[in-house]
Amino acid sequence: MEHEGFSYKSNGVKNNVNYYICSCPNVTCKATIKRKIDGSIVLGKPHTHDLSINEERITKINFRKTLVDRAAGETTLLKIIYDEETIRNPDAANIYTWPTAESSMRRARRKNVPVLPATLNALGETLDENQNLVKCNNHQFYQECIVDDLGKCHIMFACPEVVNKI
């Protein structure tokens, strides 16, 4: 929960009142608030740290989310994505460095990019199972896997829209 720029985590509910404590990492802070049933917030113990620590945390979270989203949705090299975002957010890059970001970005990419098959036959089978995996102008780009008389595998790609223009 966010309130006045600080982040809080739940500390339980009692008599329809939600209790929260400061969730700032790496800081011993006993700040508390409570949210009453009518939605009003009552401050308890004060914070023992500056708001800037929390702003830094939010900046880092937002920067990481941008990097992970781009890694999952694009095929651009991860380091290039990081460098582009560093130019846009130099302060965030000082907090969330490349060695730290790389593992999160790789994990996000792995979830969305299939494992590369070891052989052309295996690639053909993967593409047969996932016909719409590769597209060109919103048309199916993969056509078929052809095995010749010598047992060699060939993969045919063609975009009907481009072929029709020729």
Coordinates of N, CA and C in Angstrom, one line a residue:
M1 N 0.8 -1.2 0.0 CA 0.0 0.0 0.0 C 0.9 1.2 0.0
E2 N 0.5 2.2 -0.7 CA 1.2 3.5 -0.8 C 0.4 4.6 0.0
H3 N 1.1 5.4 0.8 CA 0.5 6.5 1.4 C 1.5 7.6 1.6
E4 N 1.2 8.8 1.1 CA 2.1 10.0 1.2 C 3.6 9.7 0.8
G5 N 3.7 8.8 -0.3 CA 5.0 8.5 -0.9 C 5.7 7.4 -0.2
F6 N 5.2 6.8 0.9 CA 5.9 5.7 1.5 C 5.1 4.4 1.2
S7 N 5.8 3.3 1.2 CA 5.2 2.0 1.0 C 5.1 1.3 2.3
Y8 N 3.9 0.6 2.4 CA 3.6 -0.2 3.6 C 3.2 -1.6 3.2
K9 N 3.4 -2.5 4.1 CA 2.9 -3.9 4.0 C 2.0 -4.2 5.1
S10 N 1.0 -5.1 4.8 CA 0.0 -5.5 5.7 C 0.6 -6.1 7.0
N11 N 0.0 -5.7 8.1 CA 0.4 -6.3 9.4 C -0.8 -6.9 10.1
G12 N -1.8 -7.2 9.3 CA -3.0 -7.9 9.9 C -4.2 -7.0 9.9
V13 N -5.3 -7.6 10.3 CA -6.6 -6.9 10.4 C -7.2 -7.3 11.8
K14 N -7.8 -6.3 12.4 CA -8.4 -6.5 13.7 C -9.6 -5.6 13.8
N15 N -10.8 -6.1 14.1 CA -12.0 -5.3 14.3 C -12.3 -4.4 13.0
N16 N -12.1 -5.0 11.9 CA -12.3 -4.3 10.6 C -11.3 -3.1 10.3
V17 N -10.2 -3.1 11.0 CA -9.2 -2.1 10.8 C -8.0 -2.8 10.3
N18 N -7.4 -2.3 9.1 CA -6.2 -2.9 8.5 C -5.0 -2.1 9.1
Y19 N -4.0 -2.9 9.6 CA -2.8 -2.3 10.1 C -1.7 -2.6 9.1
Y20 N -0.8 -1.5 9.0 CA 0.3 -1.6 8.1 C 1.6 -1.1 8.8
I21 N 2.7 -1.7 8.3 CA 4.0 -1.2 8.8 C 4.9 -0.9 7.5
C22 N 5.9 0.0 7.8 CA 6.7 0.4 6.7 C 7.4 -0.8 6.0
S23 N 7.5 -0.7 4.7 CA 8.1 -1.9 4.0 C 9.4 -1.5 3.3
C24 N 10.0 -0.4 3.7 CA 11.2 0.0 3.1 C 12.4 -1.0 3.4
P25 N 13.0 -1.5 2.4 CA 14.0 -2.5 2.6 C 15.3 -1.9 3.1
N26 N 16.1 -2.7 3.8 CA 17.4 -2.3 4.2 C 17.4 -1.2 5.2
V27 N 16.3 -0.9 5.8 CA 16.1 0.2 6.8 C 15.3 -0.4 8.0
T28 N 15.7 -0.1 9.2 CA 14.9 -0.5 10.3 C 14.0 0.6 10.6
C29 N 12.7 0.5 10.2 CA 11.8 1.5 10.4 C 10.5 0.9 11.0
K30 N 10.0 1.5 12.0 CA 8.8 0.9 12.7 C 7.6 1.7 12.5
A31 N 7.6 2.5 11.4 CA 6.4 3.4 11.1 C 5.2 2.5 10.9
T32 N 4.1 3.0 11.3 CA 2.8 2.3 11.2 C 1.7 3.3 10.8
I33 N 0.7 2.7 10.1 CA -0.6 3.4 9.8 C -1.7 2.4 10.0
K34 N -2.9 2.9 10.1 CA -4.0 2.0 10.1 C -5.1 2.6 9.2
R35 N -5.8 1.7 8.5 CA -6.9 2.1 7.7 C -8.2 1.6 8.3
K36 N -9.1 2.6 8.6 CA -10.3 2.3 9.3 C -11.3 1.8 8.2
I37 N -12.4 1.3 8.7 CA -13.5 0.7 7.8 C -14.0 1.7 6.9
D38 N -14.0 3.0 7.2 CA -14.5 4.1 6.3 C -13.5 4.5 5.3
G39 N -12.3 3.9 5.4 CA -11.2 4.2 4.4 C -10.2 5.3 4.9
S40 N -10.5 5.9 6.0 CA -9.6 7.0 6.5 C -8.4 6.3 7.0
I41 N -7.3 7.1 7.0 CA -6.0 6.5 7.4 C -5.5 7.3 8.6
V42 N -5.0 6.6 9.6 CA -4.5 7.2 10.8 C -3.0 6.9 10.9
L43 N -2.2 7.9 11.1 CA -0.8 7.7 11.2 C -0.5 7.2 12.6
G44 N 0.5 6.3 12.7 CA 0.9 5.7 14.0 C 2.3 6.2 14.3
K45 N 3.2 5.3 14.4 CA 4.6 5.7 14.6 C 5.2 6.3 13.4
P46 N 6.1 7.3 13.6 CA 6.7 8.0 12.4 C 7.8 7.2 11.8
H47 N 8.2 7.6 10.5 CA 9.3 6.9 9.8 C 10.6 7.4 10.4
T48 N 11.6 6.5 10.3 CA 13.0 6.8 10.8 C 13.9 7.0 9.6
H49 N 13.4 7.2 8.4 CA 14.2 7.4 7.2 C 13.5 8.5 6.3
D50 N 14.3 9.0 5.3 CA 13.8 10.0 4.4 C 12.9 9.3 3.4
L51 N 12.1 10.1 2.8 CA 11.2 9.7 1.7 C 12.0 9.3 0.5
S52 N 13.2 9.9 0.3 CA 14.1 9.7 -0.9 C 14.4 8.2 -1.0
I53 N 14.6 7.5 0.1 CA 14.9 6.1 0.1 C 13.7 5.3 -0.6
N54 N 12.5 5.7 -0.3 CA 11.4 5.1 -0.9 C 11.2 5.4 -2.4
E55 N 11.5 6.7 -2.7 CA 11.5 7.1 -4.1 C 12.5 6.3 -5.0
E56 N 13.7 6.1 -4.4 CA 14.7 5.3 -5.0 C 14.2 3.9 -5.3
R57 N 13.5 3.3 -4.3 CA 13.0 1.9 -4.5 C 11.9 1.9 -5.6
I58 N 11.1 2.9 -5.6 CA 10.0 2.9 -6.7 C 10.7 3.1 -8.1
T59 N 11.7 4.0 -8.1 CA 12.4 4.2 -9.4 C 13.0 2.9 -9.9
K60 N 13.6 2.1 -9.0 CA 14.2 0.8 -9.3 C 13.2 -0.2 -9.8
I61 N 12.0 -0.2 -9.1 CA 11.0 -1.2 -9.5 C 10.4 -0.8 -10.9
N62 N 10.2 0.4 -11.1 CA 9.7 0.8 -12.4 C 10.7 0.6 -13.5
F63 N 12.0 0.8 -13.3 CA 13.0 0.6 -14.3 C 13.1 -0.9 -14.6
R64 N 13.1 -1.7 -13.5 CA 13.1 -3.2 -13.7 C 11.9 -3.7 -14.5
K65 N 10.8 -3.2 -14.2 CA 9.6 -3.6 -14.9 C 9.7 -3.3 -16.4
T66 N 10.2 -2.1 -16.7 CA 10.4 -1.7 -18.1 C 11.3 -2.6 -18.8
L67 N 12.4 -2.9 -18.2 CA 13.4 -3.8 -18.8 C 12.9 -5.2 -19.0
V68 N 12.2 -5.8 -18.0 CA 11.6 -7.1 -18.1 C 10.5 -7.2 -19.2
D69 N 9.7 -6.2 -19.2 CA 8.6 -6.1 -20.3 C 9.2 -6.1 -21.7
R70 N 10.3 -5.3 -21.8 CA 10.9 -5.2 -23.2 C 11.6 -6.5 -23.5
A71 N 12.3 -7.1 -22.5 CA 13.0 -8.4 -22.8 C 12.0 -9.5 -23.2
A72 N 10.9 -9.5 -22.6 CA 9.9 -10.5 -22.9 C 9.2 -10.3 -24.2
G73 N 9.0 -9.0 -24.6 CA 8.3 -8.7 -25.8 C 9.1 -8.4 -27.1
E74 N 10.4 -8.3 -26.9 CA 11.3 -7.9 -28.1 C 12.3 -9.0 -28.3
T75 N 12.9 -8.9 -29.5 CA 14.1 -9.8 -29.7 C 15.4 -9.1 -29.8
T76 N 15.4 -7.8 -29.4 CA 16.6 -7.0 -29.4 C 17.5 -7.6 -28.3
L77 N 18.8 -7.5 -28.6 CA 19.8 -8.0 -27.6 C 19.5 -7.3 -26.2
L78 N 19.6 -8.1 -25.2 CA 19.3 -7.6 -23.8 C 20.2 -6.4 -23.4
K79 N 21.4 -6.5 -23.7 CA 22.3 -5.4 -23.4 C 21.9 -4.1 -24.1
I80 N 21.5 -4.2 -25.3 CA 21.1 -3.0 -26.1 C 19.8 -2.4 -25.4
I81 N 18.9 -3.3 -25.0 CA 17.6 -2.8 -24.3 C 18.1 -2.1 -23.1
Y82 N 19.0 -2.7 -22.3 CA 19.4 -2.0 -21.1 C 20.1 -0.7 -21.4
D83 N 20.9 -0.6 -22.4 CA 21.6 0.6 -22.7 C 20.6 1.7 -23.2
E84 N 19.6 1.3 -23.9 CA 18.6 2.3 -24.4 C 17.8 2.8 -23.2
E85 N 17.4 2.0 -22.3 CA 16.7 2.4 -21.1 C 17.6 3.2 -20.2
T86 N 18.9 2.9 -20.2 CA 19.8 3.7 -19.3 C 19.9 5.1 -19.8
I87 N 19.8 5.3 -21.1 CA 19.8 6.7 -21.7 C 18.6 7.4 -21.2
R88 N 17.4 6.7 -21.2 CA 16.2 7.3 -20.8 C 16.1 7.6 -19.3
N89 N 16.7 6.7 -18.5 CA 16.6 6.7 -17.0 C 18.0 6.6 -16.4
P90 N 18.9 7.6 -16.5 CA 20.2 7.4 -16.0 C 20.3 7.2 -14.5
D91 N 19.3 7.8 -13.7 CA 19.3 7.7 -12.3 C 19.0 6.2 -11.9
A92 N 18.0 5.7 -12.6 CA 17.6 4.3 -12.3 C 18.7 3.3 -12.6
A93 N 19.4 3.6 -13.7 CA 20.5 2.7 -14.1 C 21.6 2.7 -13.0
N94 N 21.8 3.8 -12.3 CA 22.8 3.8 -11.2 C 22.4 2.9 -10.0
I95 N 21.1 2.7 -9.9 CA 20.5 1.9 -8.8 C 20.4 0.5 -9.2
Y96 N 20.0 0.2 -10.4 CA 19.8 -1.1 -11.0 C 20.8 -1.4 -12.1
T97 N 21.9 -1.9 -11.8 CA 23.0 -2.1 -12.8 C 22.8 -3.2 -13.7
W98 N 23.5 -3.3 -14.8 CA 23.4 -4.3 -15.8 C 23.6 -5.7 -15.2
P99 N 24.6 -6.0 -14.4 CA 24.8 -7.4 -13.9 C 23.5 -7.8 -13.1
T100 N 22.9 -6.9 -12.4 CA 21.7 -7.3 -11.6 C 20.5 -7.5 -12.6
A101 N 20.4 -6.6 -13.5 CA 19.2 -6.6 -14.5 C 19.3 -7.8 -15.4
E102 N 20.5 -8.2 -15.8 CA 20.6 -9.3 -16.8 C 19.8 -10.5 -16.5
S103 N 19.9 -11.0 -15.2 CA 19.3 -12.3 -14.9 C 17.8 -12.2 -15.0
S104 N 17.2 -11.1 -14.5 CA 15.7 -10.9 -14.6 C 15.3 -10.8 -16.1
M105 N 16.1 -10.1 -16.9 CA 15.7 -10.0 -18.3 C 15.8 -11.3 -19.0
R106 N 16.8 -12.1 -18.7 CA 17.0 -13.4 -19.3 C 15.8 -14.4 -18.9
R107 N 15.4 -14.3 -17.7 CA 14.3 -15.1 -17.2 C 13.0 -14.7 -17.9
A108 N 12.8 -13.5 -18.1 CA 11.6 -13.0 -18.8 C 11.6 -13.4 -20.3
R109 N 12.8 -13.4 -20.9 CA 12.9 -13.8 -22.3 C 12.7 -15.3 -22.4
R110 N 13.2 -16.0 -21.5 CA 13.1 -17.5 -21.6 C 11.6 -17.9 -21.5
K111 N 10.8 -17.2 -20.8 CA 9.4 -17.6 -20.7 C 8.7 -17.4 -22.0
N112 N 9.1 -16.5 -22.8 CA 8.4 -16.2 -24.1 C 9.0 -16.7 -25.3
V113 N 10.3 -17.1 -25.3 CA 11.0 -17.5 -26.5 C 11.2 -19.1 -26.3
P114 N 10.7 -19.8 -27.3 CA 10.8 -21.3 -27.2 C 12.3 -21.7 -27.4
V115 N 12.6 -22.9 -26.9 CA 13.9 -23.4 -27.0 C 14.2 -23.8 -28.4
L116 N 15.4 -23.5 -28.9 CA 15.8 -23.7 -30.3 C 15.9 -25.2 -30.5
P117 N 15.2 -25.8 -31.5 CA 15.4 -27.2 -31.8 C 16.8 -27.5 -32.3
A118 N 17.2 -28.8 -32.0 CA 18.6 -29.2 -32.3 C 18.7 -29.5 -33.8
T119 N 17.7 -29.9 -34.5 CA 17.8 -30.3 -35.9 C 16.7 -29.6 -36.7
L120 N 16.8 -29.6 -38.0 CA 15.8 -29.0 -38.9 C 14.5 -29.9 -38.8
N121 N 14.7 -31.2 -38.7 CA 13.5 -32.0 -38.5 C 12.7 -31.6 -37.3
A122 N 13.4 -31.4 -36.2 CA 12.8 -30.9 -34.9 C 12.1 -29.6 -35.1
L123 N 12.8 -28.7 -35.8 CA 12.3 -27.4 -36.1 C 11.0 -27.5 -36.9
G124 N 11.0 -28.3 -37.9 CA 9.8 -28.6 -38.7 C 8.6 -29.1 -37.9
E125 N 8.9 -30.0 -37.0 CA 7.9 -30.5 -36.1 C 7.3 -29.4 -35.2
T126 N 8.2 -28.6 -34.6 CA 7.8 -27.5 -33.8 C 6.9 -26.5 -34.6
L127 N 7.3 -26.2 -35.8 CA 6.5 -25.2 -36.6 C 5.2 -25.9 -37.0
D128 N 5.2 -27.2 -37.3 CA 3.9 -27.8 -37.6 C 2.9 -27.8 -36.5
E129 N 3.4 -27.9 -35.3 CA 2.6 -27.8 -34.1 C 2.1 -26.4 -33.7
N130 N 3.0 -25.4 -34.1 CA 2.7 -24.0 -33.8 C 2.6 -23.2 -35.1
Q131 N 1.6 -23.5 -35.9 CA 1.6 -22.9 -37.3 C 1.7 -21.3 -37.3
N132 N 1.2 -20.7 -36.3 CA 1.1 -19.2 -36.3 C 2.3 -18.6 -35.5
L133 N 3.3 -19.4 -35.2 CA 4.4 -18.9 -34.4 C 5.2 -17.9 -35.2
V134 N 5.4 -18.0 -36.5 CA 6.1 -17.1 -37.4 C 5.1 -16.5 -38.3
K135 N 5.0 -15.1 -38.3 CA 4.1 -14.5 -39.2 C 4.8 -13.4 -40.1
C136 N 4.2 -13.1 -41.2 CA 4.7 -12.1 -42.1 C 3.4 -11.3 -42.6
N137 N 3.3 -10.0 -42.3 CA 2.1 -9.2 -42.6 C 0.8 -9.9 -42.2
N138 N 0.8 -10.4 -41.0 CA -0.3 -11.1 -40.4 C -0.7 -12.4 -41.2
H139 N 0.2 -13.0 -42.0 CA -0.1 -14.2 -42.7 C 0.9 -15.3 -42.1
Q140 N 0.5 -16.5 -42.2 CA 1.4 -17.6 -41.8 C 2.6 -17.6 -42.7
F141 N 3.8 -17.5 -42.1 CA 5.1 -17.4 -42.8 C 5.6 -18.8 -43.1
Y142 N 5.5 -19.7 -42.1 CA 6.0 -21.0 -42.3 C 5.0 -21.8 -43.1
Q143 N 5.5 -22.5 -44.2 CA 4.6 -23.2 -45.1 C 4.7 -24.7 -44.8
E144 N 5.9 -25.3 -44.9 CA 6.0 -26.8 -44.6 C 7.4 -27.2 -44.5
C145 N 7.5 -28.4 -43.9 CA 8.8 -29.1 -43.8 C 8.9 -30.2 -44.9
I146 N 9.9 -30.2 -45.7 CA 10.0 -31.1 -46.8 C 11.2 -32.0 -46.6
V147 N 11.0 -33.3 -46.7 CA 12.1 -34.3 -46.6 C 12.4 -34.9 -47.9
D148 N 13.6 -34.7 -48.5 CA 13.8 -35.2 -49.8 C 14.2 -36.7 -49.8
D149 N 14.5 -37.3 -51.0 CA 14.8 -38.7 -51.2 C 16.0 -39.1 -50.4
L150 N 16.9 -38.2 -50.1 CA 18.1 -38.5 -49.4 C 17.9 -38.4 -47.9
G151 N 16.7 -38.0 -47.4 CA 16.5 -37.9 -46.0 C 16.8 -36.5 -45.5
K152 N 17.2 -35.6 -46.3 CA 17.5 -34.2 -45.9 C 16.3 -33.4 -45.7
C153 N 16.3 -32.6 -44.6 CA 15.1 -31.8 -44.3 C 15.3 -30.4 -44.8
H154 N 14.2 -29.8 -45.4 CA 14.2 -28.5 -45.9 C 12.9 -27.8 -45.3
I155 N 13.1 -26.6 -44.8 CA 12.0 -25.8 -44.3 C 11.6 -24.7 -45.3
M156 N 10.3 -24.6 -45.6 CA 9.9 -23.6 -46.6 C 9.1 -22.5 -45.9
F157 N 9.6 -21.3 -46.1 CA 8.9 -20.1 -45.6 C 8.5 -19.3 -46.8
A158 N 7.3 -18.7 -46.7 CA 6.8 -17.8 -47.8 C 5.7 -17.0 -47.3
C159 N 5.7 -15.7 -47.7 CA 4.6 -14.8 -47.3 C 3.7 -14.7 -48.5
P160 N 2.4 -15.2 -48.4 CA 1.5 -15.1 -49.6 C 1.3 -13.7 -50.1
E161 N 1.3 -12.8 -49.3 CA 1.1 -11.4 -49.7 C 2.3 -10.9 -50.5
V162 N 3.5 -11.2 -50.1 CA 4.7 -10.8 -50.9 C 4.8 -11.6 -52.2
V163 N 4.5 -12.9 -52.1 CA 4.5 -13.8 -53.3 C 3.5 -13.3 -54.4
N164 N 2.3 -12.9 -54.0 CA 1.3 -12.4 -54.9 C 1.7 -11.1 -55.5
K165 N 2.5 -10.3 -54.9 CA 3.0 -9.0 -55.4 C 4.0 -9.2 -56.5
I166 N 4.7 -10.3 -56.5 CA 5.8 -10.5 -57.5 C 5.2 -11.0 -58.8

